[in-house]
CSV table of C-alpha atoms in Angstrom, one decimal:
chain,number,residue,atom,x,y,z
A,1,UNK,CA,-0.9,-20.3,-4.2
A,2,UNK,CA,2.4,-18.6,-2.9
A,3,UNK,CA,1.1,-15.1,-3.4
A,4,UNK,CA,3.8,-12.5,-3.9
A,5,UNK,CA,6.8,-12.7,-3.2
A,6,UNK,CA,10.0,-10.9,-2.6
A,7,UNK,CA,13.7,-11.4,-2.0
A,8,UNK,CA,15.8,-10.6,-0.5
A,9,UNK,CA,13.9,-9.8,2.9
A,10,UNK,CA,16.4,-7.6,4.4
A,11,UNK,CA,19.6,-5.7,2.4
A,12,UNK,CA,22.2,-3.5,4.3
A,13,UNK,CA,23.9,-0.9,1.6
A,14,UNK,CA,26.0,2.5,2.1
A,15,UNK,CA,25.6,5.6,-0.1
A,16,UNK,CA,26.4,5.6,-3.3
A,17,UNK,CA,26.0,1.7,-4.0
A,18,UNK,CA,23.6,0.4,-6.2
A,19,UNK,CA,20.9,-2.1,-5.1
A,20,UNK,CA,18.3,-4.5,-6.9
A,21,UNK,CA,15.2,-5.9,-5.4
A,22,UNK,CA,12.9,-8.7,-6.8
A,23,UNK,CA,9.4,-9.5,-7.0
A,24,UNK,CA,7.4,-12.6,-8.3
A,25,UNK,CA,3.3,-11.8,-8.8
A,26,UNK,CA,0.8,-13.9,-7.8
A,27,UNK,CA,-0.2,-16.7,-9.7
A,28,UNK,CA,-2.6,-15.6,-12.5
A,29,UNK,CA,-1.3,-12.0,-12.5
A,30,UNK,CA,0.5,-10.0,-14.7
A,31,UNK,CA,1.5,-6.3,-13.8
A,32,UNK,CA,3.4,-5.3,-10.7
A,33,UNK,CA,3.6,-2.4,-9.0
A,34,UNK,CA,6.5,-0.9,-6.8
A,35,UNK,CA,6.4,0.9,-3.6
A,36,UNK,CA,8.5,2.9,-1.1
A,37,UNK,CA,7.4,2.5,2.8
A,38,UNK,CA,9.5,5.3,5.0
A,39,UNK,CA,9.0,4.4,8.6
A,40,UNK,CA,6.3,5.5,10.0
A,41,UNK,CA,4.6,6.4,6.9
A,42,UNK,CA,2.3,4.9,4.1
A,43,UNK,CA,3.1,3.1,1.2
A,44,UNK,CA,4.6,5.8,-1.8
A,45,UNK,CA,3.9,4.5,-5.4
A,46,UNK,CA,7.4,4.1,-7.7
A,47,UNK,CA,6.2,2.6,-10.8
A,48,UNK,CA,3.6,-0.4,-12.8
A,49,UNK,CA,5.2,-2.7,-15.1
A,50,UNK,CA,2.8,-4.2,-17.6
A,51,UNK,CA,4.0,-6.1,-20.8
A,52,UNK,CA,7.6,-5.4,-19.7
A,53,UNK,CA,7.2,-1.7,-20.3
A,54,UNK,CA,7.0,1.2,-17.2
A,55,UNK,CA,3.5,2.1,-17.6
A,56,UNK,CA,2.5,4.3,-14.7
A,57,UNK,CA,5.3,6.6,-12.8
A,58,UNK,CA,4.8,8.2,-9.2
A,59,UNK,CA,7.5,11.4,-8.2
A,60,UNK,CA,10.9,9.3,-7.9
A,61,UNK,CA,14.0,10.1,-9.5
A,62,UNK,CA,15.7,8.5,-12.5
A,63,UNK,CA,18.0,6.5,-10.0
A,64,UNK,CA,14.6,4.1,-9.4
A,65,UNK,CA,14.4,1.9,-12.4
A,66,UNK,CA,12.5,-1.3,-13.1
A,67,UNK,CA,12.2,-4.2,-15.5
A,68,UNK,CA,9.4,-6.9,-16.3
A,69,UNK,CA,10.4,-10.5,-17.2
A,70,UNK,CA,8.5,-12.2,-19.8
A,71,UNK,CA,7.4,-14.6,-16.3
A,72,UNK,CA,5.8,-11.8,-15.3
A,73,UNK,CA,8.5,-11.4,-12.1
A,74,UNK,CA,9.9,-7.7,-11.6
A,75,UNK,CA,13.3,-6.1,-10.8
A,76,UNK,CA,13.5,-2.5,-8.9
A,77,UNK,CA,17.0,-0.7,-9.3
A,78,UNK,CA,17.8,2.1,-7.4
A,79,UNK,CA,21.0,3.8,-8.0
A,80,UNK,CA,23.2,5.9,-5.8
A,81,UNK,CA,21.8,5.3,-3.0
A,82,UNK,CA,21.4,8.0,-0.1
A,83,UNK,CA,20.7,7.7,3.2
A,84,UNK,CA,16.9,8.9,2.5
A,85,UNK,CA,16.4,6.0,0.5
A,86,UNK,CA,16.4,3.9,3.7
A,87,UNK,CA,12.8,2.3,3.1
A,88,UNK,CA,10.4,-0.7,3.2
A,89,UNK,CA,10.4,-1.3,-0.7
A,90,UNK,CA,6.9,-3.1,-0.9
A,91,UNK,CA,5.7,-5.0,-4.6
A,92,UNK,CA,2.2,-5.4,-5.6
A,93,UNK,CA,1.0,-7.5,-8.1
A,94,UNK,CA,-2.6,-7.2,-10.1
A,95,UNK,CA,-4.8,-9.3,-12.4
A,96,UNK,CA,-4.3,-6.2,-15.6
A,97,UNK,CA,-2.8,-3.2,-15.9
A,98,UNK,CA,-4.0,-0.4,-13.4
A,99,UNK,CA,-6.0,-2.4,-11.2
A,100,UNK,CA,-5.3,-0.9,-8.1
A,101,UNK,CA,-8.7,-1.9,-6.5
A,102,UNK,CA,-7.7,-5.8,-7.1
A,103,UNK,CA,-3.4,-6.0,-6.2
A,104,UNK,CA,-1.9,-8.0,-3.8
A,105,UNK,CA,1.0,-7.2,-1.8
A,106,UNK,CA,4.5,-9.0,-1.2
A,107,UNK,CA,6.2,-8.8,2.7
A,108,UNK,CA,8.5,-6.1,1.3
A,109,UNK,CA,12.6,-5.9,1.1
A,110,UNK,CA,13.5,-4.2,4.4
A,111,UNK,CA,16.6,-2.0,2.5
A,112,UNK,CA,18.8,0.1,4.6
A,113,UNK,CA,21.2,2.6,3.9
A,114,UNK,CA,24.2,3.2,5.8
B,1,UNK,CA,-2.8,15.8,-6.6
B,2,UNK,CA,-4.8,13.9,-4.2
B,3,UNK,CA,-3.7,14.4,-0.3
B,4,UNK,CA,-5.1,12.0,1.9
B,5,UNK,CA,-4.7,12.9,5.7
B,6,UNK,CA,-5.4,10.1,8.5
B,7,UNK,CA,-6.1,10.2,12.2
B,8,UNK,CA,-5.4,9.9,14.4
B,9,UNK,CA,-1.9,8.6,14.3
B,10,UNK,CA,-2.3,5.9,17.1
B,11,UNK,CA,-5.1,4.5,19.1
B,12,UNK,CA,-5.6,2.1,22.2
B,13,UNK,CA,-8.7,0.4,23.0
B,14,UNK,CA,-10.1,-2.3,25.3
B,15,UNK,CA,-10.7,-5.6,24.1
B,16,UNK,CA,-14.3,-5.7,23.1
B,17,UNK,CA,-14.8,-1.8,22.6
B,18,UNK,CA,-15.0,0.1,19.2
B,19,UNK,CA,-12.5,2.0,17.3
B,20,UNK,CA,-12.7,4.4,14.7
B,21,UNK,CA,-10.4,5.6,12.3
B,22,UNK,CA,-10.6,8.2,10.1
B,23,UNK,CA,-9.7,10.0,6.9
B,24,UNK,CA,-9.8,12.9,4.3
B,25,UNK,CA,-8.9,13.3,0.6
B,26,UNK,CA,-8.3,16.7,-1.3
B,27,UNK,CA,-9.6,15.3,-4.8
B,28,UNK,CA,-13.5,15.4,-5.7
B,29,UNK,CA,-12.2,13.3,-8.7
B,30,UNK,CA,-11.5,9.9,-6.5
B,31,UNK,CA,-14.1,6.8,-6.1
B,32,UNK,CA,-12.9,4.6,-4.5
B,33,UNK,CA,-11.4,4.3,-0.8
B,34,UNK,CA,-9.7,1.2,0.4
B,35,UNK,CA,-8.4,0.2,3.9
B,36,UNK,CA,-5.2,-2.1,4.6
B,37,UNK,CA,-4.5,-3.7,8.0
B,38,UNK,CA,-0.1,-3.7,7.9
B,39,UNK,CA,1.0,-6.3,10.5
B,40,UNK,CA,4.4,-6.4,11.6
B,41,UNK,CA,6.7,-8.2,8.7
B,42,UNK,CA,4.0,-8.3,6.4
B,43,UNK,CA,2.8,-6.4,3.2
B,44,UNK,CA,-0.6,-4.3,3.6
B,45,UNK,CA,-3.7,-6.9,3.6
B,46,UNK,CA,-7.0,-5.4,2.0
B,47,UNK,CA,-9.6,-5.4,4.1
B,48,UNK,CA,-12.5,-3.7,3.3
B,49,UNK,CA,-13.0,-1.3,0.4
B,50,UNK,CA,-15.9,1.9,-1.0
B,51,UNK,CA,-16.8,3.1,-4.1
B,52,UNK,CA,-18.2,6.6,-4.3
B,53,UNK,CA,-21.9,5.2,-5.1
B,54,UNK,CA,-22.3,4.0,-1.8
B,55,UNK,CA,-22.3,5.0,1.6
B,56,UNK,CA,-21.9,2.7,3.9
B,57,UNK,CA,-20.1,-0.9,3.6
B,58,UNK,CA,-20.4,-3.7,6.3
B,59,UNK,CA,-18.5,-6.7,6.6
B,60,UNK,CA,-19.0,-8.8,9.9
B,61,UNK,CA,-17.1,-6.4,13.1
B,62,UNK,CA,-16.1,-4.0,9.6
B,63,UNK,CA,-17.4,-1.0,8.4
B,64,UNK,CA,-16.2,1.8,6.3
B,65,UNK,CA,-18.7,4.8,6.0
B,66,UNK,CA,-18.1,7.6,3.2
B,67,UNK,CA,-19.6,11.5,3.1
B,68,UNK,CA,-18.5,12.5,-0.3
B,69,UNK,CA,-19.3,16.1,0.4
B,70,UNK,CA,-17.1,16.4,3.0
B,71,UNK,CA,-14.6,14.3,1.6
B,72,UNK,CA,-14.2,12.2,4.2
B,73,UNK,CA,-14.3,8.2,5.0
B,74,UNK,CA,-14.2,6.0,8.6
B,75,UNK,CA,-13.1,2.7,9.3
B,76,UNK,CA,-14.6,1.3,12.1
B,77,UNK,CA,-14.0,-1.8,14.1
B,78,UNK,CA,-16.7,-3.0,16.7
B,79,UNK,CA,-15.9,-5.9,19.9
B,80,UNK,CA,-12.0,-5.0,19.1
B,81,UNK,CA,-10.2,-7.9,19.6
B,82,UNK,CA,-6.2,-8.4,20.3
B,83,UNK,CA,-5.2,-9.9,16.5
B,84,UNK,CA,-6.7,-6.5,15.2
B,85,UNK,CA,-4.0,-4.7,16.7
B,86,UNK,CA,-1.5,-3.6,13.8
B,87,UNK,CA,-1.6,-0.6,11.4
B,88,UNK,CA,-4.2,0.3,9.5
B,89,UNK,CA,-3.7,2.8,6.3
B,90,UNK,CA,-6.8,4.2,4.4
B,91,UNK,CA,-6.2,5.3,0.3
B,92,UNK,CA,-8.0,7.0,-1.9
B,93,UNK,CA,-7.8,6.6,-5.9
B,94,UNK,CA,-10.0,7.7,-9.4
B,95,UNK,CA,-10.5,5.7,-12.1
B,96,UNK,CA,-6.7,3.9,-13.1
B,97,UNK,CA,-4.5,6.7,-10.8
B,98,UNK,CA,-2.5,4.6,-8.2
B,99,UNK,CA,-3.6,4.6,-4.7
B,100,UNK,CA,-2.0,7.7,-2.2
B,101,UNK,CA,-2.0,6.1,1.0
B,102,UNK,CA,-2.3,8.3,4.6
B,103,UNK,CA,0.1,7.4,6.6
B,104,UNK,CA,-1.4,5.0,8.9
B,105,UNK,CA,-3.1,4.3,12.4
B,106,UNK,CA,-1.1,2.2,15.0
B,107,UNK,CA,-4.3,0.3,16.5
B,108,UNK,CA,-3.2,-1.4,19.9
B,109,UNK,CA,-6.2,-4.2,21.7
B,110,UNK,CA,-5.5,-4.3,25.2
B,111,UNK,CA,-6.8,-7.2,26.9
């Protein structure tokens, strides 16, 4: 079993670009969940995708955006980037929707912001 | 919301002594408390979790105690050894809410 994983592992961007990360759950699960990690800091929820739909939304701005696959896999979009974006971008995948007490995490896309 | 607040921020032990991390959360509402050990280049690894039924949970050189009325819960680590240096974040979550995470203990072993 892979586990989760994410690509690419590291990404370099300046302000204003645009960036997309991807994630691929665990084998046998079917919602993901998206996370910021500032340095220094815990992991921030974004969003859960279940069924291809955005299902649960933590405080981020319209510029983060998601989609599901019918596989499953996830996309995370941020748009105009700024500097503060600069972040550990971690996904978690989990057997059903809202199981927080049963996800696994990915390594995380190391995304900086120049 | 719920504010979860960690401490202390960094801690060094001797190989073979205890640690003890700990943490508070702001909502009465949450049930269950989860640590994560973060390793460098790696996502957070569960390690040992609480519900709010219980008070105390032991797994091997693990344990995580919980006092609901203070609203507080402790990870502690006995006969430290140097793989269990890394960072280790506590969470706190009710019913289907995502996790809010503290922001972490940097745990260094000395041998």
């Amino acid at each position: 079993d892979a586990g989760v994983t994410q690509s690419p592992t590291h990404l370099i961007k300046t302000r204003g670009q645009q960036v997309t990360l991807r994630c691929s759950p665990k084998s046998g699960h079917d919602t993901v969940s998206w996370y910021q990690q500032a340095l220094g800091q815990g992991p921030q929820f974004i969003f859960q995708y279940y069924e291809e739909e955005e299902r649960q939304r933590g405080n981020f701005p319209d510029r983060f955006s998601g989609h599901q696959f019918p596989n499953y896999s996830s996309e995370l979009n941020v748009n105009a980037l700024l500097l503060g974006d600069s972040a550990l971008y971690l996904c978690a995948s989990s057997p059903r929707l809202a199981a927080y007490n049963e996800q696994f995490f990915g390594p995380g896309t190391r995304l900086t912001v120049l | 919301g719920e504010n979860v607040e960690q401490h202390p921020s960094t801690l060094s032990v001797q190989e073979g002594d205890s640690a003890v991390i700990k943490c508070t959360y702001s909502d009465s509402a949450s049930n269950y408390f989860p640590w994560y050990k973060q390793e460098l280049g790696k996502g957070p690894q569960l390690i040992i979790d609480i519900r709010s039924n219980v008070g105390e949970k032991k797994d091997q050189r693990i344990a995580v105690t919980l006092n609901k009325t203070a609203k507080h819960f402790s990870l502690h680590i006995t006969e430290t050894q140097p793989e269990d240096s890394a960072v280790y974040f506590c969470a706190s979550n009710s019913g289907n809410t995502p996790l809010v995470f503290g922001k972490g203990t940097r745990l260094s072993v000395i041998a």
